[in-house]
Amino acid sequence: VLPPINGDFYEIHLRLNEEDRAVQLKVREFMEREIKPIVNNYWLHDEFPHEVIPKFAELGLCGVTYKGYGCPGKSFLMEGIIAMEMARIDASIATFFGVQSGLSMGSIYMCGSEEQKQEWLPGMHEMKIIGAFGLTEPEVGSGAAGGLTTTAKKTADGWLLNGQKKWIGNATFADVTIIWARDVDDNQVKGFLVRKGTPGFEVEKIKGKMALRIVQNGLITMKNCLIEEKDRLQNAESFKDTARVLQMTRAGVAWMAVGTARGAYENALDYTRNRKQFGKPIASFQLIQNHLVEMLSNLTAMQSLVFRLSELQDQGLLKDEHASLAKVFCSLRTRDIVSRAREVMGGNGILLEHNVARFVADAEAIYSYEGTKEINSLIVGRAITGMSAFV
Ligand code: FAD
């Protein structure tokens, strides 16, 4: 009898409390039952499975760390475990959830007024309101901190937004999009809650992606889009506030990378134990075992790292450089793991139905979004040397 397939080699699950472990198993069961059977087809057709949103809502895990406003106020560790379990089956679905629960709800929770939190967060927790987060622009990605070109101009009626945002996840169907724009008067970045259907706010679906194809990324164009003062995020004063949100979500992306790596490793291990060549399972060959062990070594290191990362977060000790280091390390190692997973599966490794090809493609997007390897490395470099390499 073969041992069970398990990517948690150092049994990190034994460090979880009962509640976290129960949530882990609940999300795993949900993803296996509801998402795994449909995901390849949606990925292939570049579409989003809207019918699963109410089922996600039933899990009651959206905005799991926030206190109040209908949210349960649980640990960052629990949030990380959720992200990992989702990405273990599909990184697009984990990304959709991350945009909703982390980037969008997080912007409101961390930068909104009491009234704004009360207006938006309960409905977003129940996933009756879907959010998007618009920071990146067609010509401004890594340099968003000092370079945003989308403008906000205060007028007697409110704020006029002008500019474009690119890559905005969930934007094609979001009920509310957080838009980060530069105030032309004080030159500081401010956040705005833009409601679906606002005149002057157009969203075009980005087509032709080779990664995270289920995520509906939009190109947003704003032409004299009028936003009332009450829909300006009242506690976002500058890009430093945007960065507070990104610090939290980057930690979640590190967990997502771990889930992607784990899904690919577990599928590859299963395949190699069953696939026979030269009359033997290919898993019995030394060179295949070497690949599997290298994958597992990295995966185990990644899991240990994100576990401690969440502890830092829960202890209120998380710094930008902690989140950046985890995001760089995990997304880099994930790229290696998914590539080896594909390799040990030979030709079948490039077929969607074998559940690794999708991970190979999706790892590329995880590697680049929420700060590229270079940008996150420079954030760590600045912290350890005391010298900024940013212009
Ligand atoms: P660029 O900034 O043009 O970078 C190109 C290359 O130059 C990279 O390798 C980069 O590391 C390197 N580089 C840049 N500056 C330096 C430097 N100073 N030193 C060394 N190297 C440097 N954004 C949102 O706002 N909301 C979303 O929901 C969202 N979702 C996304 C989903 C997907 C699938 C993708 C692919 C992107 C998403 N993004 C989103 C945007 C994402 O955050 C950006 O793609 C990312 O920040 C990189 O920006 P860029 O693509 O413009 O690359």
Coordinates of C-alpha atoms and ligand atoms in Angstrom, one line a residue:
V1 CA 0.0 0.0 0.0
L2 CA 1.4 3.4 -1.0
P3 CA 1.6 6.1 1.6
P4 CA -1.0 8.9 1.2
I5 CA -0.1 11.9 -1.0
N6 CA 0.6 14.9 1.3
G7 CA 2.5 18.0 0.6
D8 CA 2.6 19.0 4.3
F9 CA 5.8 17.0 5.0
Y10 CA 6.7 18.6 8.3
E11 CA 3.0 18.3 9.4
I12 CA 2.5 22.0 9.9
H13 CA -1.2 21.2 10.3
L14 CA -0.3 20.0 13.8
R15 CA 0.6 23.6 14.7
L16 CA -2.9 24.8 13.9
N17 CA -5.5 25.2 16.5
E18 CA -8.7 23.2 16.2
E19 CA -10.6 26.0 14.6
D20 CA -7.9 26.7 12.0
R21 CA -7.6 23.1 11.1
A22 CA -11.4 22.7 10.8
V23 CA -11.4 25.7 8.4
Q24 CA -8.6 24.2 6.4
L25 CA -10.5 21.0 5.9
K26 CA -13.7 22.8 5.1
V27 CA -12.0 24.9 2.4
R28 CA -10.2 21.8 1.0
E29 CA -13.5 19.9 0.8
F30 CA -15.2 22.8 -0.8
M31 CA -12.5 23.3 -3.4
E32 CA -12.3 19.6 -4.3
R33 CA -16.1 19.3 -4.6
E34 CA -17.2 22.6 -6.2
I35 CA -14.2 24.0 -8.0
K36 CA -11.9 21.2 -9.1
P37 CA -14.4 19.6 -11.5
I38 CA -15.2 22.8 -13.4
V39 CA -12.0 24.7 -13.3
N40 CA -10.2 23.5 -16.4
N41 CA -13.1 24.3 -18.6
Y42 CA -13.5 27.8 -17.3
W43 CA -9.8 28.4 -17.5
L44 CA -9.8 27.2 -21.2
H45 CA -12.7 29.5 -22.1
D46 CA -11.3 32.5 -20.2
E47 CA -14.5 32.8 -18.2
F48 CA -15.5 33.2 -14.5
P49 CA -17.9 30.8 -12.8
H50 CA -20.3 33.3 -11.3
E51 CA -22.5 30.5 -10.0
V52 CA -20.0 29.6 -7.3
I53 CA -20.1 33.0 -5.6
P54 CA -23.1 32.2 -3.4
K55 CA -21.4 28.9 -2.5
F56 CA -18.3 30.8 -1.5
A57 CA -20.4 33.2 0.5
E58 CA -21.8 30.2 2.5
L59 CA -18.2 29.5 3.7
G60 CA -18.4 32.8 5.6
L61 CA -14.7 33.4 5.2
C62 CA -14.5 36.6 3.2
G63 CA -12.6 39.3 5.1
V64 CA -11.9 36.7 7.7
T65 CA -9.4 38.8 9.7
Y66 CA -11.5 42.0 10.0
K67 CA -13.3 42.7 13.3
G68 CA -16.9 43.8 13.1
Y69 CA -19.0 44.7 10.1
G70 CA -20.2 41.1 9.9
C71 CA -16.7 39.8 9.6
P72 CA -15.4 37.2 12.1
G73 CA -12.1 38.7 13.2
K74 CA -10.0 35.6 13.0
S75 CA -6.2 35.3 12.6
F76 CA -4.0 36.0 9.7
L77 CA -2.8 32.4 9.9
M78 CA -6.4 31.3 9.2
E79 CA -6.4 33.7 6.2
G80 CA -3.2 32.3 4.9
I81 CA -4.4 28.7 5.2
I82 CA -7.5 29.6 3.3
A83 CA -5.5 31.2 0.5
M84 CA -3.2 28.1 0.3
E85 CA -6.1 25.7 0.2
M86 CA -7.8 27.6 -2.6
A87 CA -4.7 28.0 -4.7
R88 CA -3.9 24.3 -4.1
I89 CA -6.8 23.6 -6.5
D90 CA -6.8 26.8 -8.5
A91 CA -4.9 30.1 -8.3
S92 CA -7.4 32.1 -10.4
I93 CA -10.1 31.4 -7.8
A94 CA -7.7 32.2 -5.0
T95 CA -6.9 35.4 -6.8
F96 CA -10.5 36.3 -7.2
F97 CA -11.1 35.7 -3.5
G98 CA -7.9 37.7 -2.6
V99 CA -9.0 40.7 -4.6
Q100 CA -12.4 40.7 -2.9
S101 CA -11.4 39.8 0.6
G102 CA -7.9 41.4 0.7
L103 CA -7.3 44.3 -1.7
S104 CA -10.9 45.6 -1.9
M105 CA -12.3 44.9 1.6
G106 CA -8.9 45.7 3.1
S107 CA -8.8 49.1 1.5
I108 CA -12.1 49.9 3.0
Y109 CA -11.3 48.3 6.4
M110 CA -7.9 50.0 6.7
C111 CA -8.6 53.4 4.9
G112 CA -12.4 53.9 5.1
S113 CA -14.4 56.0 7.6
E114 CA -16.8 54.3 10.1
E115 CA -19.7 55.1 7.7
Q116 CA -17.9 53.6 4.7
K117 CA -17.1 50.4 6.6
Q118 CA -20.7 50.0 7.7
E119 CA -22.0 50.7 4.2
W120 CA -19.7 48.3 2.3
L121 CA -18.1 45.6 4.5
P122 CA -21.2 43.5 5.6
G123 CA -22.4 43.1 1.9
M124 CA -18.8 42.4 0.8
H125 CA -18.4 39.7 3.5
E126 CA -21.6 38.1 2.2
M127 CA -20.3 38.5 -1.3
K128 CA -23.4 40.3 -2.4
I129 CA -21.1 43.1 -3.3
I130 CA -18.1 42.3 -5.3
G131 CA -15.0 44.6 -5.2
A132 CA -12.0 45.4 -7.4
F133 CA -8.8 47.3 -6.7
G134 CA -7.4 49.7 -9.3
L135 CA -3.8 50.8 -8.8
T136 CA -1.8 49.7 -11.8
E137 CA -2.0 51.8 -15.0
P138 CA -1.1 51.0 -18.7
E139 CA 2.2 52.9 -18.3
V140 CA 2.7 52.7 -14.5
G141 CA 3.2 49.3 -12.8
S142 CA 6.2 48.9 -10.5
G143 CA 6.6 52.7 -10.2
A144 CA 3.1 53.3 -8.8
A145 CA 4.4 54.8 -5.6
G146 CA 5.5 58.0 -7.2
G147 CA 4.2 57.7 -10.7
L148 CA 0.4 57.4 -10.9
T149 CA -1.0 59.5 -13.7
T150 CA -4.7 59.0 -13.0
T151 CA -5.8 62.3 -11.6
A152 CA -8.4 63.4 -9.0
K153 CA -9.6 67.1 -9.1
K154 CA -11.7 68.5 -6.3
T155 CA -14.7 70.5 -7.6
A156 CA -17.8 71.9 -6.0
D157 CA -19.8 68.7 -6.8
G158 CA -17.1 66.2 -5.8
W159 CA -14.0 64.7 -7.4
L160 CA -13.4 64.3 -11.1
L161 CA -11.3 61.2 -12.0
N162 CA -9.4 61.0 -15.3
G163 CA -7.0 58.3 -16.5
Q164 CA -6.7 54.6 -17.0
K165 CA -6.1 51.5 -14.9
K166 CA -4.8 48.2 -16.3
W167 CA -5.0 44.6 -15.1
I168 CA -7.8 45.2 -12.6
G169 CA -9.0 41.8 -11.3
N170 CA -12.8 41.4 -11.0
A171 CA -13.3 44.8 -12.7
T172 CA -15.6 43.6 -15.5
F173 CA -18.3 42.7 -13.0
A174 CA -17.4 44.5 -9.7
D175 CA -20.0 46.5 -7.9
V176 CA -17.4 48.8 -6.5
T177 CA -13.9 49.5 -7.6
I178 CA -11.3 51.2 -5.4
I179 CA -9.5 53.7 -7.6
W180 CA -6.1 55.2 -6.5
A181 CA -5.5 58.6 -8.1
R182 CA -3.2 61.6 -7.6
D183 CA -4.9 64.7 -6.2
V184 CA -3.8 67.4 -8.6
D185 CA -3.8 70.0 -5.8
D186 CA -1.7 68.4 -3.1
N187 CA 0.0 65.8 -5.3
Q188 CA -0.9 63.0 -2.8
V189 CA -2.5 59.6 -3.7
K190 CA -6.1 59.3 -2.6
G191 CA -8.6 56.3 -2.8
F192 CA -12.1 56.5 -4.3
L193 CA -15.0 54.1 -4.1
V194 CA -16.3 54.0 -7.7
R195 CA -19.8 52.4 -8.0
K196 CA -20.7 50.2 -11.0
G197 CA -22.4 52.2 -13.7
T198 CA -20.9 55.6 -12.7
P199 CA -21.0 57.8 -15.9
G200 CA -17.5 58.2 -17.5
F201 CA -16.3 54.8 -16.0
E202 CA -15.7 52.2 -18.7
V203 CA -14.3 48.7 -18.3
E204 CA -12.9 46.6 -21.1
K205 CA -12.0 42.9 -20.5
I206 CA -8.3 42.1 -21.1
K207 CA -8.2 39.2 -23.5
G208 CA -5.5 36.7 -24.5
K209 CA -3.9 36.1 -21.1
M210 CA -1.8 32.9 -20.8
A211 CA -2.1 32.8 -17.0
L212 CA -4.9 33.1 -14.4
R213 CA -7.4 33.0 -17.3
I214 CA -10.4 32.7 -15.0
V215 CA -9.6 36.0 -13.3
Q216 CA -11.5 38.7 -15.3
N217 CA -8.9 41.5 -15.6
G218 CA -10.1 44.9 -16.9
L219 CA -8.7 47.9 -18.6
I220 CA -10.5 50.8 -17.0
T221 CA -10.9 54.2 -18.6
M222 CA -12.2 57.2 -16.6
K223 CA -13.3 60.4 -18.4
N224 CA -14.5 63.1 -16.0
C225 CA -15.9 60.4 -13.8
L226 CA -17.6 62.3 -10.9
I227 CA -17.3 60.8 -7.4
E228 CA -18.9 62.4 -4.4
E229 CA -16.8 63.4 -1.4
K230 CA -18.5 60.7 0.7
D231 CA -17.1 58.1 -1.6
R232 CA -13.5 59.2 -1.1
L233 CA -11.7 56.8 1.3
Q234 CA -11.6 59.1 4.3
N235 CA -8.5 57.8 5.9
A236 CA -6.3 57.4 2.8
E237 CA -4.0 60.4 2.9
S238 CA -1.1 59.3 0.7
F239 CA 0.5 56.3 -1.0
K240 CA 1.7 55.2 2.4
D241 CA -1.9 54.1 3.1
T242 CA -2.1 52.2 -0.2
A243 CA 1.1 50.5 0.8
R244 CA -0.4 49.4 4.2
V245 CA -3.0 47.4 2.2
L246 CA -0.4 45.9 -0.1
Q247 CA 1.7 44.8 2.8
M248 CA -1.2 42.7 4.1
T249 CA -2.1 41.3 0.7
R250 CA 1.4 40.4 -0.3
A251 CA 1.6 38.1 2.7
G252 CA -1.6 36.4 1.3
V253 CA 0.0 36.1 -2.1
A254 CA 3.0 34.3 -0.6
W255 CA 0.5 31.7 0.8
M256 CA -1.1 31.5 -2.6
A257 CA 2.2 30.7 -4.1
V258 CA 2.6 27.9 -1.6
G259 CA -0.8 26.5 -2.5
T260 CA 0.0 26.5 -6.2
A261 CA 3.3 24.7 -5.6
R262 CA 1.6 22.2 -3.3
G263 CA -1.2 21.4 -5.8
A264 CA 1.4 20.9 -8.6
Y265 CA 3.6 18.7 -6.4
E266 CA 0.8 16.5 -5.1
N267 CA -0.5 16.0 -8.7
A268 CA 2.9 15.2 -10.0
L269 CA 3.7 12.7 -7.1
D270 CA 0.4 11.0 -7.8
Y271 CA 1.1 10.8 -11.5
T272 CA 4.6 9.4 -11.1
R273 CA 3.5 6.7 -8.8
N274 CA 1.0 5.5 -11.3
R275 CA 2.7 6.1 -14.7
K276 CA 4.8 3.1 -15.8
Q277 CA 7.7 3.0 -18.1
F278 CA 10.2 0.2 -18.7
G279 CA 7.8 -1.9 -16.7
K280 CA 8.0 0.1 -13.5
P281 CA 6.4 3.2 -12.0
I282 CA 8.4 6.2 -13.0
A283 CA 8.5 7.2 -9.3
S284 CA 10.9 4.3 -8.8
F285 CA 13.6 6.0 -10.9
Q286 CA 16.3 7.8 -9.1
L287 CA 16.2 10.9 -11.3
I288 CA 12.4 11.3 -10.9
Q289 CA 12.8 10.9 -7.1
N290 CA 15.4 13.6 -7.2
H291 CA 13.0 16.0 -8.8
L292 CA 10.3 15.1 -6.3
V293 CA 12.5 15.6 -3.3
E294 CA 13.8 19.0 -4.6
M295 CA 10.2 20.0 -5.1
L296 CA 9.2 18.9 -1.6
S297 CA 12.3 20.5 0.0
N298 CA 11.3 23.9 -1.4
L299 CA 7.7 23.4 -0.6
T300 CA 8.5 22.5 3.0
A301 CA 10.7 25.5 3.4
M302 CA 8.0 27.7 1.9
Q303 CA 5.4 26.4 4.3
S304 CA 7.6 27.0 7.3
L305 CA 8.3 30.5 6.1
V306 CA 4.7 31.5 5.6
F307 CA 3.6 30.0 8.9
R308 CA 6.1 32.3 10.7
L309 CA 5.1 35.2 8.4
S310 CA 1.5 34.9 9.6
E311 CA 2.6 34.6 13.2
L312 CA 4.5 38.0 12.7
Q313 CA 1.3 39.4 11.3
D314 CA -0.8 38.1 14.2
Q315 CA 1.7 39.5 16.7
G316 CA 1.5 42.9 15.0
L317 CA 5.2 42.7 14.0
L318 CA 4.9 42.4 10.2
K319 CA 7.0 44.8 8.2
D320 CA 7.0 45.5 4.5
E321 CA 10.3 43.6 4.1
H322 CA 8.9 40.5 5.8
A323 CA 6.0 40.3 3.4
S324 CA 8.2 41.1 0.4
L325 CA 10.8 38.5 1.3
A326 CA 8.1 35.8 1.6
K327 CA 6.5 36.9 -1.7
V328 CA 9.8 36.8 -3.6
F329 CA 11.0 33.5 -2.1
C330 CA 7.7 31.7 -2.5
S331 CA 6.8 32.9 -6.0
L332 CA 10.3 32.1 -7.2
R333 CA 10.4 28.6 -5.7
T334 CA 6.8 28.0 -7.0
R335 CA 8.0 28.6 -10.5
D336 CA 10.7 25.9 -10.1
I337 CA 8.3 23.4 -8.5
V338 CA 5.5 23.7 -11.1
S339 CA 8.1 23.4 -13.9
R340 CA 9.5 20.2 -12.4
A341 CA 6.0 18.9 -11.9
R342 CA 5.4 19.4 -15.5
E343 CA 8.7 17.8 -16.4
V344 CA 8.1 14.5 -14.5
M345 CA 4.8 14.2 -16.3
G346 CA 6.3 14.2 -19.8
G347 CA 3.8 15.1 -22.5
N348 CA 0.8 14.8 -20.3
G349 CA 2.3 17.6 -18.2
I350 CA 1.1 20.1 -20.8
L351 CA -2.5 18.8 -20.9
L352 CA -5.0 20.7 -18.8
E353 CA -6.8 17.5 -17.8
H354 CA -3.7 16.4 -15.8
N355 CA -4.0 19.4 -13.5
V356 CA -0.5 20.7 -13.7
A357 CA -0.3 22.7 -17.0
R358 CA -2.7 25.4 -15.5
F359 CA -0.4 25.7 -12.4
V360 CA 2.7 26.2 -14.7
A361 CA 1.0 29.1 -16.5
D362 CA -0.6 30.6 -13.4
A363 CA 2.7 30.7 -11.5
E364 CA 3.9 33.3 -14.0
A365 CA 1.3 35.8 -13.0
I366 CA 1.8 35.1 -9.3
Y367 CA 5.5 35.8 -9.9
S368 CA 4.8 39.3 -11.3
Y369 CA 1.7 40.7 -9.6
E370 CA 1.6 42.4 -6.2
G371 CA 5.2 43.5 -6.8
T372 CA 7.6 41.8 -9.1
K373 CA 10.6 39.8 -7.9
E374 CA 12.8 42.9 -8.5
I375 CA 10.6 45.3 -6.7
N376 CA 10.1 43.1 -3.6
S377 CA 13.8 42.3 -3.6
L378 CA 14.5 46.0 -3.6
I379 CA 12.2 46.5 -0.6
V380 CA 14.1 43.9 1.3
G381 CA 17.4 45.3 0.1
R382 CA 16.5 48.8 1.3
A383 CA 15.6 47.4 4.8
I384 CA 18.8 45.4 5.3
T385 CA 21.3 47.9 3.9
G386 CA 19.6 51.1 4.8
M387 CA 20.1 52.2 1.2
S388 CA 17.2 52.7 -1.3
A389 CA 17.9 51.5 -4.8
F390 CA 14.6 53.1 -6.0
V391 CA 15.0 56.3 -7.9
Ligands
FAD1 P1 6.7 46.9 -15.0 O1 6.6 47.8 -13.8 O2 6.7 47.6 -16.4 O3 8.0 46.0 -14.9 C1 8.6 45.3 -16.0 C2 9.9 44.7 -15.5 O4 10.8 45.7 -15.1 C3 9.7 43.8 -14.3 O5 10.6 42.7 -14.4 C4 10.1 44.7 -13.1 O6 10.6 44.0 -12.0 C5 11.3 45.5 -13.7 N1 11.5 46.7 -13.0 C6 10.7 47.8 -12.9 N2 11.3 48.7 -12.1 C7 12.5 48.2 -11.7 C8 13.5 48.7 -10.9 N3 13.5 49.9 -10.3 N4 14.6 47.9 -10.7 C9 14.7 46.7 -11.3 N5 13.7 46.2 -12.1 C10 12.6 47.0 -12.3 N6 -2.9 45.7 -10.5 C11 -3.9 46.3 -9.8 O7 -3.9 47.4 -9.5 N7 -5.0 45.6 -9.4 C12 -5.2 44.2 -9.8 O8 -6.2 43.6 -9.4 C13 -4.2 43.6 -10.5 N8 -4.3 42.3 -10.9 C14 -3.4 41.7 -11.7 C15 -3.6 40.4 -12.2 C16 -2.7 39.9 -13.1 C17 -2.9 38.6 -13.7 C18 -1.5 40.6 -13.5 C19 -0.5 40.0 -14.5 C20 -1.3 41.9 -12.9 C21 -2.2 42.4 -12.1 N9 -2.0 43.7 -11.6 C22 -3.0 44.4 -10.8 C23 -0.8 44.5 -11.9 C24 0.5 44.1 -11.3 O9 0.5 44.4 -9.9 C25 1.6 44.6 -12.1 O10 1.7 43.8 -13.3 C26 3.0 44.6 -11.4 O11 3.0 45.5 -10.4 C27 4.1 44.9 -12.4 O12 3.9 46.0 -13.1 P2 4.0 46.0 -14.7 O13 3.4 44.8 -15.2 O14 3.6 47.3 -15.2 O15 5.6 45.8 -15.0

